[in-house]
Short mmCIF file of C-alpha atoms in Angstrom, two decimals:
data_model
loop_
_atom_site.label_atom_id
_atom_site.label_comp_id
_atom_site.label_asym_id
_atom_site.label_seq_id
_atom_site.Cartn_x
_atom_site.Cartn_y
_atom_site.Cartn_z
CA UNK A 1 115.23 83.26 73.07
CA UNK A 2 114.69 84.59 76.76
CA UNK A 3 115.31 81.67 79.32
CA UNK A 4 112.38 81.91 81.95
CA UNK A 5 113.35 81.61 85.49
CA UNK A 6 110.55 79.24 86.61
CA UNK A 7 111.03 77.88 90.02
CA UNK A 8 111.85 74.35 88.15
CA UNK A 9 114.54 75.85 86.32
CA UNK A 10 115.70 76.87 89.27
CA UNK A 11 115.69 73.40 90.88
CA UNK A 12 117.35 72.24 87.46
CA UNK A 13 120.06 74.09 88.24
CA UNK A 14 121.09 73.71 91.39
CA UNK A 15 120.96 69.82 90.71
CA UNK A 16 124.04 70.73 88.07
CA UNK A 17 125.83 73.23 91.24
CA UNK A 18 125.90 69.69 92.77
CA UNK A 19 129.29 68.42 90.91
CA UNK A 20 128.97 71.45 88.14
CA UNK A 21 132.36 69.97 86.40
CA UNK A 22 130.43 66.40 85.58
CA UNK A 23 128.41 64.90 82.70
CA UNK A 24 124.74 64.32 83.68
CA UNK A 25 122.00 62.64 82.33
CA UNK A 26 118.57 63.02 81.84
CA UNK A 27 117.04 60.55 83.56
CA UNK A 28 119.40 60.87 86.88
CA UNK A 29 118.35 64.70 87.22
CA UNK A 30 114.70 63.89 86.73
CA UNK A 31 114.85 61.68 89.40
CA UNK A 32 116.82 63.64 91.49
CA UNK A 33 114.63 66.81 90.89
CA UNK A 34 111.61 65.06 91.19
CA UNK A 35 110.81 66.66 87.76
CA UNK A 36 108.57 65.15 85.01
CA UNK A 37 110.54 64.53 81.55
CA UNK A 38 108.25 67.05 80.20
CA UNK A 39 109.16 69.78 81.98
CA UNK A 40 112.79 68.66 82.49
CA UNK A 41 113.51 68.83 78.61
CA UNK A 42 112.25 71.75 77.54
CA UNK A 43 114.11 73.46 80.15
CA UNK A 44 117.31 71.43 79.23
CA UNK A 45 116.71 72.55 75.40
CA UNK A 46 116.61 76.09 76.45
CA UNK A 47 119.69 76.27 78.55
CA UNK A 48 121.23 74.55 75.97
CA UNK A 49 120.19 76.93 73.29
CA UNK A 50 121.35 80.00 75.61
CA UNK A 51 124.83 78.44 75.60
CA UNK A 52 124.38 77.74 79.55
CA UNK A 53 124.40 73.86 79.00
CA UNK A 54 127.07 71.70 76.77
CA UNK A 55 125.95 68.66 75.51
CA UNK A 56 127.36 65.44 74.21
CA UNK A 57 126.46 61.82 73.24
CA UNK A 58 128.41 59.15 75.11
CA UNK A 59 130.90 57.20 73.59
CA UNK A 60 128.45 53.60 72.66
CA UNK A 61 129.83 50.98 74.51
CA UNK A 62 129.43 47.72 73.48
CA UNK A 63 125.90 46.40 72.92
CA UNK A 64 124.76 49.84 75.06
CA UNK A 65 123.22 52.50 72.76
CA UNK A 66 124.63 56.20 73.56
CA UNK A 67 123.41 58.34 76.12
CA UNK A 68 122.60 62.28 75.89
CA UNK A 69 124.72 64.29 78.98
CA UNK A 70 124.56 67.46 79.57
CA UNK A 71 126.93 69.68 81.50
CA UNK A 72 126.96 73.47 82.29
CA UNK A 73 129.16 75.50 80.63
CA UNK A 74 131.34 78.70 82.12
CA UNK A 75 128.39 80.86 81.26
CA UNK A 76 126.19 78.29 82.74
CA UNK A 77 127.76 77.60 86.21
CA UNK A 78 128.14 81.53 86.53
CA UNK A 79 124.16 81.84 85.89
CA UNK A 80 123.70 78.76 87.82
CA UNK A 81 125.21 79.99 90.99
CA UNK A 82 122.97 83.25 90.45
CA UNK A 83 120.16 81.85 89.84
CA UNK A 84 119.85 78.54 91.37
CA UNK A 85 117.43 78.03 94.41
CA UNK A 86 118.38 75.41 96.79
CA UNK A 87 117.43 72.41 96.46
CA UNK A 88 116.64 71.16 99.72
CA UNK A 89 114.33 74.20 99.88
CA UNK A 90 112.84 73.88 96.63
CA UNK A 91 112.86 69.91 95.68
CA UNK A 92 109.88 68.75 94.60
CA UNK A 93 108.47 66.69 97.58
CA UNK A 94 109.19 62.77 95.86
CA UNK A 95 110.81 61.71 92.65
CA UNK A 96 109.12 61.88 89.53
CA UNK A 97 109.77 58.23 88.88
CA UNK A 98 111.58 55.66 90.55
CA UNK A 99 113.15 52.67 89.45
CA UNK A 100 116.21 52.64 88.09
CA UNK A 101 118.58 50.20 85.62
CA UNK A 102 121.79 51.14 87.05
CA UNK A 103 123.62 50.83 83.42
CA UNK B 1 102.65 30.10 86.53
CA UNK B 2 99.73 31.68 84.43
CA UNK B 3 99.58 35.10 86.72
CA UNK B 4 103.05 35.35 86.54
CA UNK B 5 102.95 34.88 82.34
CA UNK B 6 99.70 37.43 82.23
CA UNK B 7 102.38 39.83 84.04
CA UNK B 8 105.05 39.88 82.01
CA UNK B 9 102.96 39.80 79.08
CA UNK B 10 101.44 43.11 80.70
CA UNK B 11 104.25 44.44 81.59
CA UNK B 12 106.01 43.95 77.81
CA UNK B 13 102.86 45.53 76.10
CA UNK B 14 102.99 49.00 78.08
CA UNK B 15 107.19 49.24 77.63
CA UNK B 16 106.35 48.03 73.84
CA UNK B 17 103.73 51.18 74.28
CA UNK B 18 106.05 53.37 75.70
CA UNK B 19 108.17 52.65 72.97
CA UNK B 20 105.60 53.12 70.26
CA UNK B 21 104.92 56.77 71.57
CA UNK B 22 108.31 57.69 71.67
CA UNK B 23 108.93 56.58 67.96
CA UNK B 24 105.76 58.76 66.95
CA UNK B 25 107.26 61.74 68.73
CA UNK B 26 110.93 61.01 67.04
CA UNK B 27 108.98 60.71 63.56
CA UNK B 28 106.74 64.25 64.16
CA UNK B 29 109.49 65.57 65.91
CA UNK B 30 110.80 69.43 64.62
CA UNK B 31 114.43 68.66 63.12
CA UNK B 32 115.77 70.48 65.88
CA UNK B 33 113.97 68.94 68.34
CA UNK B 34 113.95 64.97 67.26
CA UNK B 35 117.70 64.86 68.60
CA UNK B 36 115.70 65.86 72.48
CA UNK B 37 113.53 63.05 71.12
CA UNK B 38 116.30 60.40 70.87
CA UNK B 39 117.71 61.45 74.32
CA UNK B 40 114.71 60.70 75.90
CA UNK B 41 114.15 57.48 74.33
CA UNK B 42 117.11 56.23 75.55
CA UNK B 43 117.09 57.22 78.39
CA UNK B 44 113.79 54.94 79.00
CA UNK B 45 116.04 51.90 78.84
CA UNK B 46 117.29 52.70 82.11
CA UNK B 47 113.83 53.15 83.74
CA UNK B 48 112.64 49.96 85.23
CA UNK B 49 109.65 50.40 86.02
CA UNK B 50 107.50 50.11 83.21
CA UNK B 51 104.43 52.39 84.22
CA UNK B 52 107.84 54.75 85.40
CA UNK B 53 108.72 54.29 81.03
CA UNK B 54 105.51 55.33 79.84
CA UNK B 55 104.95 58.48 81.51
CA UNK B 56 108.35 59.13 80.80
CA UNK B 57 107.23 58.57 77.11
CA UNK B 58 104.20 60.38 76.96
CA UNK B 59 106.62 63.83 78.38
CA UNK B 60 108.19 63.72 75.61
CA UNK B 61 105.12 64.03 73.24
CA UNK B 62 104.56 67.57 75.38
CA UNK B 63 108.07 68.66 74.15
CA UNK B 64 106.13 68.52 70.95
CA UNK B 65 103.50 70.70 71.56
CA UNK B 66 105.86 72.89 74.17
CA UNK B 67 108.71 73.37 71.80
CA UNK B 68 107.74 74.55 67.80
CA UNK B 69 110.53 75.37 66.80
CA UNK B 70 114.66 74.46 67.94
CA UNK B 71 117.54 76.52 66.07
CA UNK B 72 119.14 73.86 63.23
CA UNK B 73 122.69 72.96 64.68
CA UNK B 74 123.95 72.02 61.13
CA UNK B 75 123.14 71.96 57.39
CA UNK B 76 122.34 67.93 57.80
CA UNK B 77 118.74 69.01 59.22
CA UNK B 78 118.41 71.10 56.50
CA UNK B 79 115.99 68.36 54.03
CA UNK B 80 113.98 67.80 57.22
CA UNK B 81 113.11 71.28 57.88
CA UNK B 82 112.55 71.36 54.47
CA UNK B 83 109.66 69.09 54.81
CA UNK B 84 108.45 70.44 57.69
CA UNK B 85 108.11 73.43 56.07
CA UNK B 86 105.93 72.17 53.58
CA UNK B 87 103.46 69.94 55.87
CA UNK B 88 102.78 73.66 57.77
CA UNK B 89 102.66 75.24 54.56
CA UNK B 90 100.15 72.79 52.92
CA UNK B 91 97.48 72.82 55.91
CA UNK B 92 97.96 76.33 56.15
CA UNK B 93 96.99 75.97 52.17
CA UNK B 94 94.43 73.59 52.63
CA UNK B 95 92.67 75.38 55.87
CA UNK B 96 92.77 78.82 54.23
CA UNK B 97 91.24 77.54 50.89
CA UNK B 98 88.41 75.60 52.89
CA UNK B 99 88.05 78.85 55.05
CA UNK B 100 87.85 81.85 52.12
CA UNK B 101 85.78 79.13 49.94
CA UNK B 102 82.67 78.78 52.35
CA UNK B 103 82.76 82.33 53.24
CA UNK B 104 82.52 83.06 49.47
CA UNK B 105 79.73 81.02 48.77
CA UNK B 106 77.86 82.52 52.08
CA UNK B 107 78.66 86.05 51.25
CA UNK B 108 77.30 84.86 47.18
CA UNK B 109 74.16 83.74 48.91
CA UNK B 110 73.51 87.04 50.95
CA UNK B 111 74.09 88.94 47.20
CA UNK B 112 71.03 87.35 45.80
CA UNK B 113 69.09 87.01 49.11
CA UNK B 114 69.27 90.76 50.41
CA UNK B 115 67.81 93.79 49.35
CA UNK B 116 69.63 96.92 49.66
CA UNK B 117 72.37 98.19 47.42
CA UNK B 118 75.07 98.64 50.46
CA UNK B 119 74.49 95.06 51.67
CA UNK B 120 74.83 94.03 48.37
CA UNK B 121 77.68 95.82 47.11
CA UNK B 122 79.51 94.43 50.55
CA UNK B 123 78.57 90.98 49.94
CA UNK B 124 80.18 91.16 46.07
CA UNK B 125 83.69 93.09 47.46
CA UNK B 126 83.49 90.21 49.99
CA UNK B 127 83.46 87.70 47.57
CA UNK B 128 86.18 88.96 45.36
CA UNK B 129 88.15 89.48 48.67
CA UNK B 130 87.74 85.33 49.43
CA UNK B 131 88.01 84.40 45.98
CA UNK B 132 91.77 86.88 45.46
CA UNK B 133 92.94 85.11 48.84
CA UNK B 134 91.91 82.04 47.70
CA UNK B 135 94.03 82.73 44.58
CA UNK B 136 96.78 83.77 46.75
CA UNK B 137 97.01 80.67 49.07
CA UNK B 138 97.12 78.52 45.78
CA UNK B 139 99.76 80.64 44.16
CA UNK B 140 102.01 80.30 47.64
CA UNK B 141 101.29 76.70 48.26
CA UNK B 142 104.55 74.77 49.15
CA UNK B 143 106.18 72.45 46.51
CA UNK B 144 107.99 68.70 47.35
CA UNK B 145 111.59 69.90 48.40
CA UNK B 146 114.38 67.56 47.13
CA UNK B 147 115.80 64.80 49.49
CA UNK B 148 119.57 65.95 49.27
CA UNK B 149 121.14 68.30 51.55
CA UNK B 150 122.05 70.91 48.74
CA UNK B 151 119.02 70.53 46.77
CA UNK B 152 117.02 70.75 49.76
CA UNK B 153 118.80 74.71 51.34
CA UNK B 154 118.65 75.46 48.27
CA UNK B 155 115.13 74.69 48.07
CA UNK B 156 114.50 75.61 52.04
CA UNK B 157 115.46 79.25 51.07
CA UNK B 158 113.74 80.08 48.10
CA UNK B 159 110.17 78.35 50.43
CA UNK B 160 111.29 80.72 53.24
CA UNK B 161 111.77 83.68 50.82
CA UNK B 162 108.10 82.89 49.57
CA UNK B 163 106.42 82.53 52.72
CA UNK B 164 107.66 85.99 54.40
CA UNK B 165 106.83 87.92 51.32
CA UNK B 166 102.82 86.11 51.96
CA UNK B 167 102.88 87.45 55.32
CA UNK B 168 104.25 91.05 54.45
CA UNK B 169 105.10 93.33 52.06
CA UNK B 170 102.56 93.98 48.44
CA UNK B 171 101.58 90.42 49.05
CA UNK B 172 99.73 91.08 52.54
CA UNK B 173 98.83 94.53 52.12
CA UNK B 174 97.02 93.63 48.63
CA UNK B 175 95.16 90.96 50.70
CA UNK B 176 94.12 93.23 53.71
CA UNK B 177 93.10 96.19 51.33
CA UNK B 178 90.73 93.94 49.36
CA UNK B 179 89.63 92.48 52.42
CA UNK B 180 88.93 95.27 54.47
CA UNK B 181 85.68 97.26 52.71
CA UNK B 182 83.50 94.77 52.07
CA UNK B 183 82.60 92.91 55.28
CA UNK B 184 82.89 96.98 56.57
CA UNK B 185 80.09 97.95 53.81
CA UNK B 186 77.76 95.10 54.75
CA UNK B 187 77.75 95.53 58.33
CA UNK B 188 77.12 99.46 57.59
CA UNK B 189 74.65 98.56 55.07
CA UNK B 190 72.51 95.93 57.73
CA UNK B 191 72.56 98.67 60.66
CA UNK B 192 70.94 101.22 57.67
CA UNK B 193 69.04 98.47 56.77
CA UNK B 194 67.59 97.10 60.18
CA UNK B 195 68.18 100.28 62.74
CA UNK B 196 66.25 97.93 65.33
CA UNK B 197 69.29 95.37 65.23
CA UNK B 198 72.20 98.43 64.63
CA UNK B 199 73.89 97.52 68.04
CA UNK B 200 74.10 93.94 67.14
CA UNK B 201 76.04 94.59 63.59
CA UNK B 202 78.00 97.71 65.19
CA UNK B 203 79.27 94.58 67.62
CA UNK B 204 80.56 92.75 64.75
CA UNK B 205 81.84 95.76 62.93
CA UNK B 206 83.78 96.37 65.94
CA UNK B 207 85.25 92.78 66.35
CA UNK B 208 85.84 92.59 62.30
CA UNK B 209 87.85 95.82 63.28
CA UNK B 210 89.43 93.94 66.32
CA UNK B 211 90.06 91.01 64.40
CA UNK B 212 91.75 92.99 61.22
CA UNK B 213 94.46 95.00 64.02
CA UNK B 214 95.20 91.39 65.17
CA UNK B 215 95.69 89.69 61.36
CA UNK B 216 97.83 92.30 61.04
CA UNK B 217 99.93 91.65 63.91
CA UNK B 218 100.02 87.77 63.39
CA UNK B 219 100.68 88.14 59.91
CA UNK B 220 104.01 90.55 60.55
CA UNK B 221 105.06 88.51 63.36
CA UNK B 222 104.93 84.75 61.07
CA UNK B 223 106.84 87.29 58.23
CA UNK B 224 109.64 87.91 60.87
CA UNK B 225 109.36 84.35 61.91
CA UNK B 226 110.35 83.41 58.88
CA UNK B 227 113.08 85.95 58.31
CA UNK B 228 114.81 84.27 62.09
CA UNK B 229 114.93 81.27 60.18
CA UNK B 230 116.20 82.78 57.11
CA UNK B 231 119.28 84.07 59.03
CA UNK B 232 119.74 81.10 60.95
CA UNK B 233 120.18 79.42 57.69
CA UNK B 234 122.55 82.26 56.36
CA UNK B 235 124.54 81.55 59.47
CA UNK B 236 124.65 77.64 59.05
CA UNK B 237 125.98 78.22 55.60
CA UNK B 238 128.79 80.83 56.82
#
């Protein structure tokens, strides 16, 4: 499957250049990104699929349910740093939601 | 003290919502996808806001509609997909039958209401055409696959096999052949008929022609659809 580079994917993933070596999750980067969950997903599901993006369930903690994180990969850092469009330039203009549980 | 119970009361039906919707996107969910699903529905605990948790709910109903189809990442999916499988098969069944059904009683009516041999002869091939398609969908209607995982790819396969052989090879072809002359005959046989309204049926020749390139192309392209998935199992079983 061919991975469009949509300005939003671009966005996407220059929020994982910022710390590329740590888990993420979905909620923090649509905030971050200022991207709707669904756009963000489908563009997680296909970087995932093209090997660019690992991801993992957290370990439950006690009485938390697990979380889904995602991290680039090799591949996905290399693409990242080629593809990426800054994000200062390119951030959507206010977060998608706001609001957050800090868990 | 009332305001403030009408609030949370509020505020507990659109999470309880929010909820609701994600639960109906896990449950239609492709089996590939419905993991995506989960993610997203926990991540709404950890949206406060609860107008914040429902749109963050309703995105993941457009994953739905976005994304048909996600690769299997193991055999466990397998009875799922399965199912899935079926449910497209079925309406495709179901559709199709309604579809070649009313066109063959409304091609039977034109046989006994027209006059001229051509338009006639086109109406009957027409009807045979809808009536051997009709036959077709029925023979290649899905069956219940078994709940257990080896049951199930066992099942998955031979359902796969089925399907790509109705959208190509003797199976298609036979279907397009019979299909093809008679609508062609009984748009000749109305512009012989009525030479005042020729440019009218010589439009709808031309979009039946239009119409046939692009069956052809939609029908190949399901066919190879089907063999992706066919490999993709081969590869889960390696």
């Amino acid at each position: 499957m061919k991975l469009r580079k949509s300005p939003q994917t671009s966005i996407v993933l220059a929020e994982f250049l910022h710390g590329p070596h740590d888990w993420k999750y979905g909620y923090d980067i649509s905030r971050n990104t200022g991207l709707k969950s669904g756009t963000l997903y489908p563009i997680l599901m296909r970087l995932a699929e093209r090997k660019l993006l690992a991801t993992r369930w957290e370990t439950p903690e006690a009485g938390k349910p697990p979380r889904h994180m995602y991290k680039l990969t090799a591949d996905g850092v290399a693409y990242a740093r080629e593809h990426a469009h800054s994000p200062v330039k390119h951030r959507l203009s206010r977060p998608a939601f706001s609001g957050v549980k800090h868990g | 003290m009332t305001m403030i119970r009408k609030k949370t009361i509020r505020k507990k039906t659109i999470r309880k919502f929010a909820m609701k919707v994600l639960n109906a996107a896990a449950r239609h969910a492709a089996p590939g996808t419905r993991d995506w699903v989960n993610a997203m529905s926990r991540e709404m605990d950890f949206i406060e806001n609860d107008w914040a948790a429902l749109w963050w709910a309703l995105g993941s109903t457009r994953i739905l509609f976005k994304r048909q189809y996600v690769p299997l990442a193991d055999l466990s999916g397998i009875p799922r997909a399965a199912q899935c499988l079926t449910k497209t098969v079925r309406r495709r069944t179901i559709s199709g039958l309604v579809i070649t059904l009313t066109e063959a009683v409304f091609f039977g009516y034109f046989f006994f209401g027209v006059s001229t041999a051509m338009l006639r002869i086109g109406s009957a091939l027409t009807v045979a055409a809808m009536l051997y398609m009709a036959y077709q969908l029925y023979a290649r209607r899905a069956a219940q696959p078994p709940l257990d995982t080896a049951s199930a790819t066992f099942a998955y396969r031979v359902e796969l096999e089925r399907q790509r052989e109705f959208h190509c090879g003797s199976w298609f072809w036979s279907r397009f052949i019979a299909f093809l002359p008679g609508p062609i005959l009984f748009c000749v046989g109305a512009i012989i008929a009525q030479p005042e309204s020729a440019r009218a049926y010589a439009t709808i020749l031309a979009g039946f022609v239009v119409l046939s390139i692009w069956a052809v192309q939609l029908n190949l392209s399901q066919a190879r659809k089907y063999q992706r998935r066919l490999d993709e199992l081969e590869a889960l079983q390696r």
